[in-house]
CSV table of C-alpha atoms in Angstrom, one decimal:
chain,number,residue,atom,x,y,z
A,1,UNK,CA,-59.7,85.5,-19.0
A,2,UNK,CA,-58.0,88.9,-18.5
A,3,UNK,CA,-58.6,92.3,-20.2
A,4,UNK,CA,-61.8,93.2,-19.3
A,5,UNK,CA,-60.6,96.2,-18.0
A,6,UNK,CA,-62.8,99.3,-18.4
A,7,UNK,CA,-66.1,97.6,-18.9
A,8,UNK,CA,-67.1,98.9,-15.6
A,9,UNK,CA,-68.2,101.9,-16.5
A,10,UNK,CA,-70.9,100.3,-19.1
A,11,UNK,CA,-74.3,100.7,-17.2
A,12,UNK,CA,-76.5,98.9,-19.7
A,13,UNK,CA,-76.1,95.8,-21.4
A,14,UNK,CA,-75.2,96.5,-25.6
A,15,UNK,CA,-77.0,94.0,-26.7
A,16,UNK,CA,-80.1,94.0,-25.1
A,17,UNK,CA,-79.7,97.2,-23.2
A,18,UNK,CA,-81.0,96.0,-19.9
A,19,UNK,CA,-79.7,98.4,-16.9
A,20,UNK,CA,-76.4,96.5,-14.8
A,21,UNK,CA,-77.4,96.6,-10.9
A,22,UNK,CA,-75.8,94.7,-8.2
A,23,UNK,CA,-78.1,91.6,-9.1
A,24,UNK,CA,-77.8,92.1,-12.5
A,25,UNK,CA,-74.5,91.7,-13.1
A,26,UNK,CA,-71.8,92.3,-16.3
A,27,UNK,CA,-70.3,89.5,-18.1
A,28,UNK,CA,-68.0,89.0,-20.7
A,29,UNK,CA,-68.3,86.1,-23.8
A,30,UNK,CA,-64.3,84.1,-23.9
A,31,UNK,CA,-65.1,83.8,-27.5
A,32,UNK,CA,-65.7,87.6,-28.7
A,33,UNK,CA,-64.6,89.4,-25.2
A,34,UNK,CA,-67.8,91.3,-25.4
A,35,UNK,CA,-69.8,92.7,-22.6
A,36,UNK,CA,-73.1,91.1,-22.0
A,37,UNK,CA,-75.7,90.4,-19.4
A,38,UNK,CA,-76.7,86.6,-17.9
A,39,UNK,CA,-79.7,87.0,-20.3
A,40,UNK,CA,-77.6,87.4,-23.8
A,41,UNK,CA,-75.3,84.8,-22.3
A,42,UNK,CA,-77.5,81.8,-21.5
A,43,UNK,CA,-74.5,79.4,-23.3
A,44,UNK,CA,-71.7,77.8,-22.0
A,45,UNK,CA,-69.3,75.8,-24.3
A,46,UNK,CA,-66.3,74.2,-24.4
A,47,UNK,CA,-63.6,76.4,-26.7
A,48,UNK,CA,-60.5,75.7,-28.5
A,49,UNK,CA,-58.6,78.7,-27.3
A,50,UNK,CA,-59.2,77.2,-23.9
A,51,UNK,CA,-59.1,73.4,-23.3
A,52,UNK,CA,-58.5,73.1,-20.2
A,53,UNK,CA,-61.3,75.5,-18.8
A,54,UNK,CA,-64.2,73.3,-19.1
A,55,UNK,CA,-67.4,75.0,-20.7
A,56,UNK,CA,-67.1,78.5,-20.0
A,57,UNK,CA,-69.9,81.5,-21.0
A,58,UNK,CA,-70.6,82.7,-24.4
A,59,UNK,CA,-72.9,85.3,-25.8
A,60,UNK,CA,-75.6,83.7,-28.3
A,61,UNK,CA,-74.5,85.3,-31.4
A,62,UNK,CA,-71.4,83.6,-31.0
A,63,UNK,CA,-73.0,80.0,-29.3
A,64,UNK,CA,-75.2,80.3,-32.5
A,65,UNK,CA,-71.8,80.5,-34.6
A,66,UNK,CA,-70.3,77.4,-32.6
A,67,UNK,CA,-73.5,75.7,-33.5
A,68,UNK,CA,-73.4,76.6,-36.9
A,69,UNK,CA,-69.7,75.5,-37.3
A,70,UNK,CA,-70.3,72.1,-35.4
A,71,UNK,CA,-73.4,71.1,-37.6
A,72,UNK,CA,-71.2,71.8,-40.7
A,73,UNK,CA,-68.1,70.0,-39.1
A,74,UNK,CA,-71.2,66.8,-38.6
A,75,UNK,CA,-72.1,67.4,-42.1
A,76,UNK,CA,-68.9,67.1,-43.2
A,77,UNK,CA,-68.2,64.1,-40.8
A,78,UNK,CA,-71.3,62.1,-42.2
A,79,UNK,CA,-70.6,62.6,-45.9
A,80,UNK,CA,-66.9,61.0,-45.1
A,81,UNK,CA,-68.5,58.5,-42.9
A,82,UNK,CA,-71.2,57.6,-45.8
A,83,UNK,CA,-67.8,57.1,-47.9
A,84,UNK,CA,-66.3,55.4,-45.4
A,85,UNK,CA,-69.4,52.8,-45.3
A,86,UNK,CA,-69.7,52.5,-48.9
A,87,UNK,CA,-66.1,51.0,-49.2
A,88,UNK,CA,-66.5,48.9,-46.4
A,89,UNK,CA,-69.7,47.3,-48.1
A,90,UNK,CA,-67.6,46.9,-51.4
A,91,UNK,CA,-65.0,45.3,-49.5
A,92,UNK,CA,-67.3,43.1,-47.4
A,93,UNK,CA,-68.7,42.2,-50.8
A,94,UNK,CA,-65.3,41.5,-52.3
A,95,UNK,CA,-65.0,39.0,-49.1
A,96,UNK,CA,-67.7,37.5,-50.0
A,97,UNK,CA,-67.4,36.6,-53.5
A,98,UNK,CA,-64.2,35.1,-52.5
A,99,UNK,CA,-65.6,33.4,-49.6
A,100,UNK,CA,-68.5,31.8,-52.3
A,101,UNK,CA,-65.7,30.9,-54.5
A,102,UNK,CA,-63.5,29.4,-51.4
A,103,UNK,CA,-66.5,26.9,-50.7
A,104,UNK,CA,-67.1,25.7,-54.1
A,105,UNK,CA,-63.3,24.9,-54.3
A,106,UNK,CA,-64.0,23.1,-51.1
A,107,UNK,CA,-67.3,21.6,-52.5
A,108,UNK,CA,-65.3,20.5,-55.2
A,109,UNK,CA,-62.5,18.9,-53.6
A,110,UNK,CA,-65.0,17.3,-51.4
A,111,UNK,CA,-67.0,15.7,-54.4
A,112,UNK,CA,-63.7,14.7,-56.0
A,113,UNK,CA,-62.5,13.1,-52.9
A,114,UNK,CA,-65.6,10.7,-52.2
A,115,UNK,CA,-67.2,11.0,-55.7
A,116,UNK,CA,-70.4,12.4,-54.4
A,117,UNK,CA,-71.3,15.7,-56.2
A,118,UNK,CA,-74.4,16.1,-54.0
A,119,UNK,CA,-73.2,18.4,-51.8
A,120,UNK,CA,-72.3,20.8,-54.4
A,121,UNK,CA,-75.2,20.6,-56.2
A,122,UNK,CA,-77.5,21.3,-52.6
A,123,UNK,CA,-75.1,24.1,-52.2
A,124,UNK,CA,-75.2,25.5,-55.7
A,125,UNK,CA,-79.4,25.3,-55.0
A,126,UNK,CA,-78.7,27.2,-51.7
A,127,UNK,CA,-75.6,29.0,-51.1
A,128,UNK,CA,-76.8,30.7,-47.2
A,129,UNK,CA,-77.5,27.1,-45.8
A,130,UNK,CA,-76.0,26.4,-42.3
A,131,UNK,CA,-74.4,23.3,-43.6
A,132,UNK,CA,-72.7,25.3,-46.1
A,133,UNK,CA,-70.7,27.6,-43.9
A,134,UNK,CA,-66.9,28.3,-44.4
A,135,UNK,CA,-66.0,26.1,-41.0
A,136,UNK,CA,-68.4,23.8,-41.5
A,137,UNK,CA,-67.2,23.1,-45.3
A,138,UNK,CA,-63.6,23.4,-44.4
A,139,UNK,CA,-63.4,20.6,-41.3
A,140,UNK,CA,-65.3,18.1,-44.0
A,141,UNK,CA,-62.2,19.0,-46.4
A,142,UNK,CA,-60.2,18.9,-43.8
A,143,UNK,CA,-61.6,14.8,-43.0
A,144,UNK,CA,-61.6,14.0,-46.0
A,145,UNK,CA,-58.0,14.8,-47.2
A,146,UNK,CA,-56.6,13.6,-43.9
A,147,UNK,CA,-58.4,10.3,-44.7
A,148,UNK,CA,-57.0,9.8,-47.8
A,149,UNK,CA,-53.6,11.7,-46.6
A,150,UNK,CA,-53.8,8.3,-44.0
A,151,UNK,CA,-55.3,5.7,-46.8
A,152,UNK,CA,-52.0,7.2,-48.9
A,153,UNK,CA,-49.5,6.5,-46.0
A,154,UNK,CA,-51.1,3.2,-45.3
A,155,UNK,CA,-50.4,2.1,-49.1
A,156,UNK,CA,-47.0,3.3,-48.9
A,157,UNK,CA,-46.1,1.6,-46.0
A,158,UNK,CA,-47.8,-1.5,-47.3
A,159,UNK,CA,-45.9,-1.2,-50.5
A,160,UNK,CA,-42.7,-0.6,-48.6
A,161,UNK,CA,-43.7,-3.6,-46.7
A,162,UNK,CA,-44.6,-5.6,-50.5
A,163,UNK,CA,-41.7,-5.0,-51.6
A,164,UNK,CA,-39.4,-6.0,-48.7
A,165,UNK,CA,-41.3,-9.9,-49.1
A,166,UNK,CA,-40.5,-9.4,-52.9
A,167,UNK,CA,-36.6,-9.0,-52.0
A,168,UNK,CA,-36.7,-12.1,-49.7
A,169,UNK,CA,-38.7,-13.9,-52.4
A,170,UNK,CA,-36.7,-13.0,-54.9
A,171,UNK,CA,-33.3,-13.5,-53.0
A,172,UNK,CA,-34.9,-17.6,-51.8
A,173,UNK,CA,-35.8,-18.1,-55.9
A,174,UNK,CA,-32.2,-17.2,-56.7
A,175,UNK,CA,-30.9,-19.6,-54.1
A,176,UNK,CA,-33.6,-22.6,-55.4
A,177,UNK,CA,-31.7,-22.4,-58.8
């Protein structure tokens, strides 16, 4: 904060023109440089031109000016923000359409797996049921498959098994005659 060189000889204070003494002293705004007393320099903010100073003293023509310029900076900040929110909502919606659709795929799988259409039909009556959430609808497909998954290997291995005896009994026929 350097070239505030000459400002000595001031003896009142230009914007208020208050008399300097030796209790009330000069001061100088960082953001405009000008000469001012403690009373038309009541501010202290943090400026750009200086980072790493902390908040430092202002006049209040130019704190009004930083104020100004921040509420515009919110203003613009909220009106991207609001945009921001709105495509997070049609986004959240997207999800849950395809979640919806994700459980009446389930739902349907379910039905066709134990031939009980019930549980679509509750869920069709009330989508936001507890019993109708994505985990809850996905471990019941996930049962029910892997039942039938086991049911499946269990024929096969029973078949593999059928037709082993079918080979024995077919081999002991061809010896008989």
């Amino acid at each position: 904060f350097s070239g505030w060189a000459g400002h000595d000889k001031v003896m009142n204070c230009p914007r208020c023109q208050a008399p300097f003494s030796m209790t009330f002293r000069r001061h100088h705004c960082k953001q405009c440089g000008g000469l001012v007393c403690d009373d038309c320099s009541r501010h202290r903010v943090r400026l750009p031109k200086f980072p790493t100073a902390g908040k430092v003293r202002v006049c209040d023509e130019c704190a009004r000016g930083r104020a100004e310029e921040r509420a515009v900076d919110c203003e613009e900040d909220l009106i991207a923000n609001t945009e921001i929110i709105k495509e997070i909502q049609k986004a959240l919606k997207k999800a849950h359409e395809e979640m919806d659709s994700h459980k009446v795929s389930l739902l349907e799988l379910d039905a066709e797996a134990t031939g009980d259409r019930a549980k679509l039909q509750k869920y069709l009556a009330d989508p936001e049921a507890d019993a109708y959430s994505f985990a809850v609808l996905r471990e019941q497909a996930e049962r029910h498959w892997s039942r039938l998954i086991s049911s499946l290997q269990t024929q096969s291995s029973t078949k593999v098994d059928l037709e082993e005896r079918r080979q024995v009994a077919k081999g002991k026929l061809a010896e008989a005659k």
